[in-house]
Short mmCIF file of N, CA, C and O in Angstrom, two decimals:
data_model
loop_
_atom_site.label_atom_id
_atom_site.label_comp_id
_atom_site.label_asym_id
_atom_site.label_seq_id
_atom_site.Cartn_x
_atom_site.Cartn_y
_atom_site.Cartn_z
N UNK A 1 -40.70 29.75 -116.82
CA UNK A 1 -40.73 30.31 -115.48
C UNK A 1 -39.34 30.23 -114.88
O UNK A 1 -38.66 29.22 -114.97
N UNK A 2 -38.90 31.34 -114.27
CA UNK A 2 -37.58 31.41 -113.68
C UNK A 2 -37.64 30.99 -112.22
O UNK A 2 -38.45 31.49 -111.46
N UNK A 3 -36.77 30.09 -111.84
CA UNK A 3 -36.70 29.73 -110.43
C UNK A 3 -35.33 29.20 -110.08
O UNK A 3 -34.59 28.66 -110.90
N UNK A 4 -35.00 29.39 -108.82
CA UNK A 4 -33.83 28.80 -108.18
C UNK A 4 -34.32 28.29 -106.83
O UNK A 4 -34.86 29.08 -106.05
N UNK A 5 -34.14 27.02 -106.57
CA UNK A 5 -34.65 26.44 -105.33
C UNK A 5 -33.53 25.67 -104.64
O UNK A 5 -33.02 24.69 -105.19
N UNK A 6 -33.19 26.12 -103.43
CA UNK A 6 -32.16 25.45 -102.64
C UNK A 6 -32.78 24.40 -101.74
O UNK A 6 -33.94 24.54 -101.32
N UNK A 7 -32.01 23.40 -101.41
CA UNK A 7 -32.43 22.38 -100.46
C UNK A 7 -31.19 21.77 -99.82
O UNK A 7 -30.07 21.99 -100.28
N UNK A 8 -31.42 21.02 -98.75
CA UNK A 8 -30.32 20.30 -98.12
C UNK A 8 -29.82 20.89 -96.81
O UNK A 8 -28.94 20.32 -96.17
N UNK A 9 -30.35 22.04 -96.43
CA UNK A 9 -29.92 22.63 -95.17
C UNK A 9 -30.45 21.85 -93.98
O UNK A 9 -31.25 20.92 -94.12
N UNK A 10 -29.99 22.23 -92.79
CA UNK A 10 -30.44 21.56 -91.58
C UNK A 10 -29.54 21.85 -90.42
O UNK A 10 -28.68 22.74 -90.48
N UNK A 11 -29.74 21.09 -89.37
CA UNK A 11 -28.93 21.20 -88.15
C UNK A 11 -27.87 20.10 -88.16
O UNK A 11 -28.19 18.93 -88.37
N UNK A 12 -26.63 20.51 -87.92
CA UNK A 12 -25.52 19.55 -87.92
C UNK A 12 -24.55 19.91 -86.81
O UNK A 12 -24.42 21.09 -86.46
N UNK A 13 -23.90 18.91 -86.27
CA UNK A 13 -22.92 19.16 -85.21
C UNK A 13 -21.61 19.66 -85.80
O UNK A 13 -21.30 19.37 -86.97
N UNK A 14 -20.84 20.40 -85.03
CA UNK A 14 -19.51 20.80 -85.51
C UNK A 14 -18.70 19.60 -85.97
O UNK A 14 -18.72 18.54 -85.33
N UNK A 15 -18.03 19.77 -87.10
CA UNK A 15 -17.28 18.68 -87.70
C UNK A 15 -18.08 17.86 -88.68
O UNK A 15 -17.50 17.02 -89.39
N UNK A 16 -19.37 18.07 -88.73
CA UNK A 16 -20.23 17.31 -89.62
C UNK A 16 -20.24 17.85 -91.04
O UNK A 16 -19.52 18.79 -91.38
N UNK A 17 -21.07 17.22 -91.87
CA UNK A 17 -21.16 17.56 -93.28
C UNK A 17 -22.61 17.75 -93.71
O UNK A 17 -23.52 17.14 -93.14
N UNK A 18 -22.76 18.57 -94.72
CA UNK A 18 -24.05 18.73 -95.40
C UNK A 18 -23.78 18.94 -96.88
O UNK A 18 -22.72 19.47 -97.25
N UNK A 19 -24.75 18.57 -97.68
CA UNK A 19 -24.66 18.84 -99.12
C UNK A 19 -25.88 19.65 -99.52
O UNK A 19 -27.01 19.17 -99.42
N UNK A 20 -25.63 20.86 -99.97
CA UNK A 20 -26.71 21.71 -100.45
C UNK A 20 -26.90 21.50 -101.95
O UNK A 20 -25.94 21.29 -102.68
N UNK A 21 -28.14 21.57 -102.36
CA UNK A 21 -28.49 21.45 -103.77
C UNK A 21 -29.25 22.68 -104.21
O UNK A 21 -29.98 23.30 -103.42
N UNK A 22 -29.10 23.02 -105.47
CA UNK A 22 -29.84 24.14 -106.04
C UNK A 22 -30.35 23.71 -107.41
O UNK A 22 -29.55 23.37 -108.29
N UNK A 23 -31.64 23.72 -107.55
CA UNK A 23 -32.25 23.43 -108.84
C UNK A 23 -32.64 24.74 -109.52
O UNK A 23 -33.30 25.58 -108.91
N UNK A 24 -32.23 24.88 -110.78
CA UNK A 24 -32.50 26.12 -111.49
C UNK A 24 -33.30 25.85 -112.75
O UNK A 24 -33.21 24.77 -113.33
N UNK A 25 -34.05 26.82 -113.17
CA UNK A 25 -34.72 26.70 -114.45
C UNK A 25 -33.67 26.83 -115.56
O UNK A 25 -32.70 27.58 -115.43
N UNK A 26 -33.89 26.09 -116.63
CA UNK A 26 -32.90 26.00 -117.69
C UNK A 26 -32.59 27.36 -118.30
O UNK A 26 -31.45 27.63 -118.67
N UNK A 27 -33.58 28.22 -118.37
CA UNK A 27 -33.39 29.50 -119.06
C UNK A 27 -32.35 30.37 -118.38
O UNK A 27 -31.69 31.18 -119.01
N UNK A 28 -32.17 30.23 -117.06
CA UNK A 28 -31.16 31.03 -116.39
C UNK A 28 -29.90 30.23 -116.10
O UNK A 28 -28.84 30.80 -115.83
N UNK A 29 -30.00 28.92 -116.14
CA UNK A 29 -28.86 28.07 -115.78
C UNK A 29 -27.90 27.89 -116.95
O UNK A 29 -26.68 27.92 -116.76
N UNK A 30 -28.47 27.75 -118.12
CA UNK A 30 -27.69 27.41 -119.31
C UNK A 30 -26.64 28.48 -119.61
O UNK A 30 -26.96 29.67 -119.70
N UNK A 31 -25.42 28.04 -119.71
CA UNK A 31 -24.27 28.88 -120.06
C UNK A 31 -23.91 29.92 -118.99
O UNK A 31 -23.15 30.85 -119.27
N UNK A 32 -24.44 29.75 -117.80
CA UNK A 32 -24.19 30.72 -116.74
C UNK A 32 -23.29 30.17 -115.65
O UNK A 32 -23.40 29.00 -115.29
N UNK A 33 -22.45 31.04 -115.11
CA UNK A 33 -21.76 30.71 -113.87
C UNK A 33 -22.76 30.80 -112.73
O UNK A 33 -23.70 31.59 -112.77
N UNK A 34 -22.54 29.97 -111.71
CA UNK A 34 -23.44 29.94 -110.56
C UNK A 34 -22.64 30.12 -109.28
O UNK A 34 -21.46 29.74 -109.21
N UNK A 35 -23.29 30.69 -108.29
CA UNK A 35 -22.58 30.92 -107.05
C UNK A 35 -23.42 30.60 -105.83
O UNK A 35 -24.65 30.45 -105.91
N UNK A 36 -22.72 30.49 -104.71
CA UNK A 36 -23.36 30.34 -103.40
C UNK A 36 -22.92 31.51 -102.52
O UNK A 36 -21.73 31.84 -102.48
N UNK A 37 -23.87 32.07 -101.84
CA UNK A 37 -23.62 33.10 -100.85
C UNK A 37 -24.25 32.65 -99.54
O UNK A 37 -25.08 31.74 -99.51
N UNK A 38 -23.90 33.33 -98.46
CA UNK A 38 -24.54 33.03 -97.19
C UNK A 38 -24.68 34.32 -96.37
O UNK A 38 -23.94 35.28 -96.57
N UNK A 39 -25.65 34.29 -95.49
CA UNK A 39 -25.87 35.42 -94.59
C UNK A 39 -26.12 34.89 -93.20
O UNK A 39 -27.15 34.24 -92.94
N UNK A 40 -25.16 35.12 -92.31
CA UNK A 40 -25.29 34.70 -90.94
C UNK A 40 -26.07 35.71 -90.12
O UNK A 40 -26.27 36.84 -90.56
N UNK A 41 -26.46 35.34 -88.92
CA UNK A 41 -27.24 36.25 -88.07
C UNK A 41 -26.46 37.53 -87.77
O UNK A 41 -25.31 37.47 -87.30
N UNK A 42 -27.07 38.66 -88.09
CA UNK A 42 -26.43 39.94 -87.84
C UNK A 42 -25.28 40.27 -88.76
O UNK A 42 -24.53 41.21 -88.50
N UNK A 43 -25.15 39.52 -89.86
CA UNK A 43 -24.02 39.73 -90.77
C UNK A 43 -24.50 40.12 -92.16
O UNK A 43 -25.65 39.90 -92.52
N UNK A 44 -23.57 40.67 -92.94
CA UNK A 44 -23.85 40.96 -94.33
C UNK A 44 -23.81 39.66 -95.13
O UNK A 44 -23.16 38.69 -94.74
N UNK A 45 -24.49 39.68 -96.27
CA UNK A 45 -24.41 38.54 -97.18
C UNK A 45 -22.99 38.45 -97.72
O UNK A 45 -22.41 39.47 -98.12
N UNK A 46 -22.42 37.26 -97.74
CA UNK A 46 -21.04 37.10 -98.18
C UNK A 46 -20.90 35.97 -99.20
O UNK A 46 -21.65 34.98 -99.17
N UNK A 47 -19.92 36.13 -100.05
CA UNK A 47 -19.61 35.14 -101.07
C UNK A 47 -19.07 33.88 -100.42
O UNK A 47 -18.28 33.95 -99.47
N UNK A 48 -19.48 32.73 -100.94
CA UNK A 48 -18.98 31.44 -100.48
C UNK A 48 -18.20 30.74 -101.58
O UNK A 48 -17.05 30.36 -101.40
N UNK A 49 -18.84 30.59 -102.75
CA UNK A 49 -18.21 29.82 -103.81
C UNK A 49 -18.90 30.10 -105.14
O UNK A 49 -20.06 30.52 -105.16
N UNK A 50 -18.19 29.86 -106.23
CA UNK A 50 -18.77 30.01 -107.56
C UNK A 50 -18.14 29.00 -108.50
O UNK A 50 -17.03 28.51 -108.26
N UNK A 51 -18.87 28.71 -109.57
CA UNK A 51 -18.40 27.75 -110.57
C UNK A 51 -18.81 28.24 -111.95
O UNK A 51 -19.93 28.72 -112.15
N UNK A 52 -17.90 28.12 -112.91
CA UNK A 52 -18.21 28.52 -114.26
C UNK A 52 -19.13 27.51 -114.93
O UNK A 52 -19.34 26.41 -114.42
N UNK A 53 -19.65 27.89 -116.09
CA UNK A 53 -20.57 27.01 -116.82
C UNK A 53 -19.93 25.64 -117.09
O UNK A 53 -20.54 24.61 -116.90
N UNK A 54 -18.69 25.66 -117.54
CA UNK A 54 -18.02 24.40 -117.90
C UNK A 54 -17.65 23.58 -116.67
O UNK A 54 -17.39 22.39 -116.77
N UNK A 55 -17.58 24.26 -115.53
CA UNK A 55 -17.14 23.57 -114.32
C UNK A 55 -15.62 23.52 -114.19
O UNK A 55 -15.11 23.01 -113.20
N UNK A 56 -14.92 24.06 -115.18
CA UNK A 56 -13.47 24.00 -115.16
C UNK A 56 -12.85 24.91 -114.11
O UNK A 56 -11.72 24.67 -113.67
N UNK A 57 -13.56 25.97 -113.76
CA UNK A 57 -13.03 26.91 -112.79
C UNK A 57 -13.98 27.04 -111.61
O UNK A 57 -15.19 27.19 -111.79
N UNK A 58 -13.40 27.00 -110.43
CA UNK A 58 -14.17 27.18 -109.21
C UNK A 58 -13.48 28.21 -108.32
O UNK A 58 -12.26 28.40 -108.42
N UNK A 59 -14.26 28.85 -107.48
CA UNK A 59 -13.77 29.94 -106.65
C UNK A 59 -14.35 29.77 -105.25
O UNK A 59 -15.50 29.37 -105.10
N UNK A 60 -13.54 30.10 -104.26
CA UNK A 60 -13.96 29.92 -102.86
C UNK A 60 -13.54 31.10 -102.01
O UNK A 60 -12.47 31.68 -102.22
N UNK A 61 -14.36 31.40 -101.03
CA UNK A 61 -13.94 32.33 -99.99
C UNK A 61 -12.84 31.66 -99.17
O UNK A 61 -12.84 30.43 -99.00
N UNK A 62 -11.92 32.46 -98.67
CA UNK A 62 -10.83 31.90 -97.87
C UNK A 62 -11.34 31.10 -96.69
O UNK A 62 -10.73 30.10 -96.28
N UNK A 63 -12.46 31.53 -96.13
CA UNK A 63 -12.99 30.89 -94.92
C UNK A 63 -13.49 29.47 -95.14
O UNK A 63 -13.66 28.71 -94.18
N UNK A 64 -13.73 29.10 -96.41
CA UNK A 64 -14.27 27.76 -96.69
C UNK A 64 -13.34 26.90 -97.54
O UNK A 64 -13.64 25.72 -97.77
N UNK A 65 -12.23 27.47 -97.99
CA UNK A 65 -11.31 26.70 -98.84
C UNK A 65 -10.83 25.46 -98.11
O UNK A 65 -10.47 25.51 -96.93
N UNK A 66 -10.84 24.35 -98.83
CA UNK A 66 -10.39 23.09 -98.25
C UNK A 66 -11.48 22.35 -97.50
O UNK A 66 -11.31 21.19 -97.14
N UNK A 67 -12.62 23.02 -97.27
CA UNK A 67 -13.73 22.37 -96.56
C UNK A 67 -14.96 22.22 -97.43
O UNK A 67 -15.70 21.25 -97.30
N UNK A 68 -15.20 23.18 -98.31
CA UNK A 68 -16.38 23.18 -99.18
C UNK A 68 -15.97 22.87 -100.61
O UNK A 68 -14.89 23.27 -101.06
N UNK A 69 -16.86 22.20 -101.34
CA UNK A 69 -16.62 21.91 -102.75
C UNK A 69 -17.89 22.20 -103.54
O UNK A 69 -18.96 21.68 -103.22
N UNK A 70 -17.76 23.02 -104.57
CA UNK A 70 -18.87 23.33 -105.44
C UNK A 70 -18.79 22.45 -106.68
O UNK A 70 -17.70 22.13 -107.16
N UNK A 71 -19.94 22.05 -107.19
CA UNK A 71 -20.00 21.25 -108.41
C UNK A 71 -21.33 21.53 -109.11
O UNK A 71 -22.22 22.17 -108.53
N UNK A 72 -21.46 21.05 -110.33
CA UNK A 72 -22.70 21.25 -111.06
C UNK A 72 -22.97 20.08 -111.99
O UNK A 72 -22.06 19.37 -112.42
N UNK A 73 -24.24 19.92 -112.30
CA UNK A 73 -24.71 18.90 -113.24
C UNK A 73 -25.51 19.65 -114.30
O UNK A 73 -26.69 19.97 -114.09
N UNK A 74 -24.88 19.95 -115.41
CA UNK A 74 -25.52 20.77 -116.43
C UNK A 74 -26.68 20.05 -117.12
O UNK A 74 -27.59 20.69 -117.63
N UNK A 75 -26.66 18.75 -117.15
CA UNK A 75 -27.75 18.01 -117.79
C UNK A 75 -29.05 18.16 -117.02
O UNK A 75 -30.15 18.04 -117.60
N UNK A 76 -28.94 18.39 -115.71
CA UNK A 76 -30.13 18.47 -114.85
C UNK A 76 -30.32 19.83 -114.19
O UNK A 76 -31.15 19.96 -113.29
N UNK A 77 -29.55 20.81 -114.65
CA UNK A 77 -29.69 22.20 -114.15
C UNK A 77 -29.53 22.27 -112.63
O UNK A 77 -30.32 22.94 -111.93
N UNK A 78 -28.52 21.60 -112.13
CA UNK A 78 -28.28 21.55 -110.68
C UNK A 78 -26.89 22.06 -110.35
O UNK A 78 -25.93 21.84 -111.09
N UNK A 79 -26.80 22.70 -109.20
CA UNK A 79 -25.50 23.06 -108.64
C UNK A 79 -25.50 22.62 -107.19
O UNK A 79 -26.54 22.65 -106.52
N UNK A 80 -24.33 22.19 -106.72
CA UNK A 80 -24.22 21.62 -105.39
C UNK A 80 -23.13 22.31 -104.58
O UNK A 80 -22.18 22.86 -105.13
N UNK A 81 -23.27 22.23 -103.28
CA UNK A 81 -22.22 22.70 -102.37
C UNK A 81 -22.04 21.63 -101.30
O UNK A 81 -22.91 21.47 -100.44
N UNK A 82 -20.94 20.90 -101.40
CA UNK A 82 -20.59 19.92 -100.39
C UNK A 82 -19.82 20.64 -99.29
O UNK A 82 -18.77 21.23 -99.54
N UNK A 83 -20.33 20.55 -98.07
CA UNK A 83 -19.73 21.26 -96.94
C UNK A 83 -19.26 20.25 -95.91
O UNK A 83 -20.07 19.51 -95.35
N UNK A 84 -17.98 20.21 -95.68
CA UNK A 84 -17.38 19.30 -94.70
C UNK A 84 -16.73 20.09 -93.58
O UNK A 84 -16.50 21.29 -93.70
N UNK A 85 -16.45 19.41 -92.50
CA UNK A 85 -15.79 20.02 -91.33
C UNK A 85 -16.48 21.32 -90.94
O UNK A 85 -15.84 22.35 -90.72
N UNK A 86 -17.78 21.24 -90.83
CA UNK A 86 -18.56 22.44 -90.54
C UNK A 86 -18.25 22.99 -89.16
O UNK A 86 -17.99 22.24 -88.21
N UNK A 87 -18.31 24.32 -89.08
CA UNK A 87 -17.99 25.05 -87.85
C UNK A 87 -19.19 25.92 -87.47
O UNK A 87 -19.99 26.28 -88.33
N UNK A 88 -19.30 26.26 -86.20
CA UNK A 88 -20.42 27.15 -85.82
C UNK A 88 -20.47 28.43 -86.64
O UNK A 88 -21.55 28.96 -86.90
N UNK A 89 -19.32 28.92 -87.06
CA UNK A 89 -19.28 30.13 -87.88
C UNK A 89 -19.87 29.97 -89.26
O UNK A 89 -20.08 30.97 -89.96
N UNK A 90 -20.15 28.74 -89.67
CA UNK A 90 -20.78 28.49 -90.96
C UNK A 90 -22.31 28.62 -90.88
O UNK A 90 -22.99 28.52 -91.90
N UNK A 91 -22.82 28.80 -89.67
CA UNK A 91 -24.26 28.96 -89.51
C UNK A 91 -24.76 30.17 -90.27
O UNK A 91 -24.27 31.29 -90.08
N UNK A 92 -25.71 29.94 -91.17
CA UNK A 92 -26.20 31.02 -92.03
C UNK A 92 -27.33 30.49 -92.90
O UNK A 92 -27.55 29.28 -92.98
N UNK A 93 -28.00 31.41 -93.55
CA UNK A 93 -28.88 31.05 -94.65
C UNK A 93 -28.02 31.05 -95.92
O UNK A 93 -27.31 32.03 -96.18
N UNK A 94 -28.08 29.98 -96.65
CA UNK A 94 -27.27 29.82 -97.86
C UNK A 94 -28.15 30.02 -99.10
O UNK A 94 -29.23 29.43 -99.20
N UNK A 95 -27.63 30.86 -100.00
CA UNK A 95 -28.36 31.21 -101.21
C UNK A 95 -27.61 30.77 -102.45
O UNK A 95 -26.38 30.94 -102.54
N UNK A 96 -28.36 30.29 -103.40
CA UNK A 96 -27.84 29.98 -104.73
C UNK A 96 -28.20 31.16 -105.64
O UNK A 96 -29.28 31.75 -105.50
N UNK A 97 -27.29 31.50 -106.56
CA UNK A 97 -27.55 32.65 -107.42
C UNK A 97 -26.89 32.45 -108.79
O UNK A 97 -25.91 31.72 -108.92
N UNK A 98 -27.43 33.16 -109.78
CA UNK A 98 -26.87 33.13 -111.14
C UNK A 98 -26.06 34.36 -111.39
O UNK A 98 -26.53 35.50 -111.23
N UNK A 99 -24.84 34.18 -111.88
CA UNK A 99 -23.96 35.29 -112.18
C UNK A 99 -24.15 35.76 -113.62
O UNK A 99 -24.29 34.93 -114.52
N UNK A 100 -24.14 37.07 -113.83
CA UNK A 100 -24.19 37.60 -115.18
C UNK A 100 -22.87 38.23 -115.59
O UNK A 100 -22.77 38.84 -116.65
N UNK A 101 -21.85 38.11 -114.75
CA UNK A 101 -20.53 38.62 -115.10
C UNK A 101 -19.48 37.67 -114.54
O UNK A 101 -19.83 36.69 -113.87
N UNK A 102 -18.22 37.97 -114.81
CA UNK A 102 -17.17 37.11 -114.28
C UNK A 102 -16.53 37.66 -113.02
O UNK A 102 -15.46 37.22 -112.60
N UNK A 103 -17.18 38.63 -112.41
CA UNK A 103 -16.75 39.11 -111.08
C UNK A 103 -17.55 38.35 -110.04
O UNK A 103 -18.57 38.83 -109.55
N UNK A 104 -17.09 37.16 -109.73
CA UNK A 104 -17.92 36.22 -108.99
C UNK A 104 -18.05 36.50 -107.51
O UNK A 104 -18.91 35.93 -106.86
N UNK A 105 -17.19 37.35 -106.97
CA UNK A 105 -17.11 37.50 -105.53
C UNK A 105 -18.11 38.49 -104.95
O UNK A 105 -18.22 38.60 -103.73
N UNK A 106 -18.81 39.22 -105.80
CA UNK A 106 -19.68 40.29 -105.30
C UNK A 106 -21.14 40.04 -105.66
O UNK A 106 -21.47 39.74 -106.81
N UNK A 107 -22.01 40.21 -104.70
CA UNK A 107 -23.42 39.92 -104.88
C UNK A 107 -24.11 40.72 -105.99
O UNK A 107 -24.98 40.17 -106.66
N UNK A 108 -23.78 42.00 -106.20
CA UNK A 108 -24.48 42.75 -107.27
C UNK A 108 -24.28 42.17 -108.67
O UNK A 108 -25.02 42.54 -109.59
N UNK A 109 -23.32 41.27 -108.83
CA UNK A 109 -23.11 40.67 -110.14
C UNK A 109 -23.92 39.39 -110.33
O UNK A 109 -23.67 38.63 -111.27
N UNK A 110 -24.88 39.17 -109.46
CA UNK A 110 -25.80 38.04 -109.56
C UNK A 110 -27.21 38.59 -109.70
O UNK A 110 -27.61 39.48 -108.94
N UNK A 111 -27.96 38.07 -110.66
CA UNK A 111 -29.27 38.67 -110.92
C UNK A 111 -30.45 37.80 -110.52
O UNK A 111 -31.57 38.31 -110.40
N UNK A 112 -30.26 36.53 -110.34
CA UNK A 112 -31.34 35.66 -109.88
C UNK A 112 -30.89 34.93 -108.62
O UNK A 112 -29.78 34.39 -108.58
N UNK A 113 -31.78 34.91 -107.64
CA UNK A 113 -31.47 34.34 -106.33
C UNK A 113 -32.57 33.39 -105.89
O UNK A 113 -33.75 33.61 -106.17
N UNK A 114 -32.13 32.35 -105.17
CA UNK A 114 -33.11 31.49 -104.54
C UNK A 114 -33.59 32.07 -103.23
O UNK A 114 -33.14 33.16 -102.81
N UNK A 115 -34.47 31.34 -102.55
CA UNK A 115 -35.03 31.80 -101.28
C UNK A 115 -34.12 31.50 -100.11
O UNK A 115 -34.31 32.07 -99.03
N UNK A 116 -33.19 30.61 -100.30
CA UNK A 116 -32.24 30.28 -99.24
C UNK A 116 -32.62 29.03 -98.47
O UNK A 116 -33.79 28.63 -98.41
N UNK A 117 -31.60 28.41 -97.89
CA UNK A 117 -31.79 27.25 -97.03
C UNK A 117 -30.95 27.44 -95.77
O UNK A 117 -29.80 27.85 -95.85
N UNK A 118 -31.53 27.17 -94.63
CA UNK A 118 -30.87 27.42 -93.36
C UNK A 118 -29.91 26.29 -93.02
O UNK A 118 -30.28 25.11 -93.05
N UNK A 119 -28.70 26.67 -92.66
CA UNK A 119 -27.70 25.73 -92.14
C UNK A 119 -27.35 26.18 -90.73
O UNK A 119 -26.95 27.33 -90.53
N UNK A 120 -27.50 25.28 -89.78
CA UNK A 120 -27.16 25.58 -88.39
C UNK A 120 -26.16 24.55 -87.90
O UNK A 120 -26.41 23.35 -87.97
N UNK A 121 -25.02 25.05 -87.43
CA UNK A 121 -23.96 24.18 -86.91
C UNK A 121 -23.88 24.41 -85.41
O UNK A 121 -23.46 25.47 -84.96
N UNK A 122 -24.29 23.40 -84.69
CA UNK A 122 -24.34 23.54 -83.24
C UNK A 122 -24.34 22.18 -82.57
O UNK A 122 -24.86 21.21 -83.12
N UNK A 123 -23.74 22.12 -81.39
CA UNK A 123 -23.76 20.89 -80.62
C UNK A 123 -24.94 20.88 -79.65
O UNK A 123 -25.14 19.91 -78.91
#
């Protein structure tokens, strides 16, 4: 059975931190690059970060560089997004997805998606 399940979202004050987790079924996780996207209210879905299978290469949107860190645990089919120094502009539903190509920045190159987890940054 194919699944991607995100968790870890919530309400946080500006400057705070959250760690998102994504559990994937092995059949889609194994040997695949994984990414995080987000969709804020009234906005298009946008790329946040991606990581290759080996974890040797990571990619970030300019808006989150230096604040967010992506990582993965291949033994447990998990990918994570550590988010620090959160800003109100980070408020969005965050999605985990599996990439089928090495063009990591665009959503059409991802074929499996989770349901999303809500992150709200507000005082």
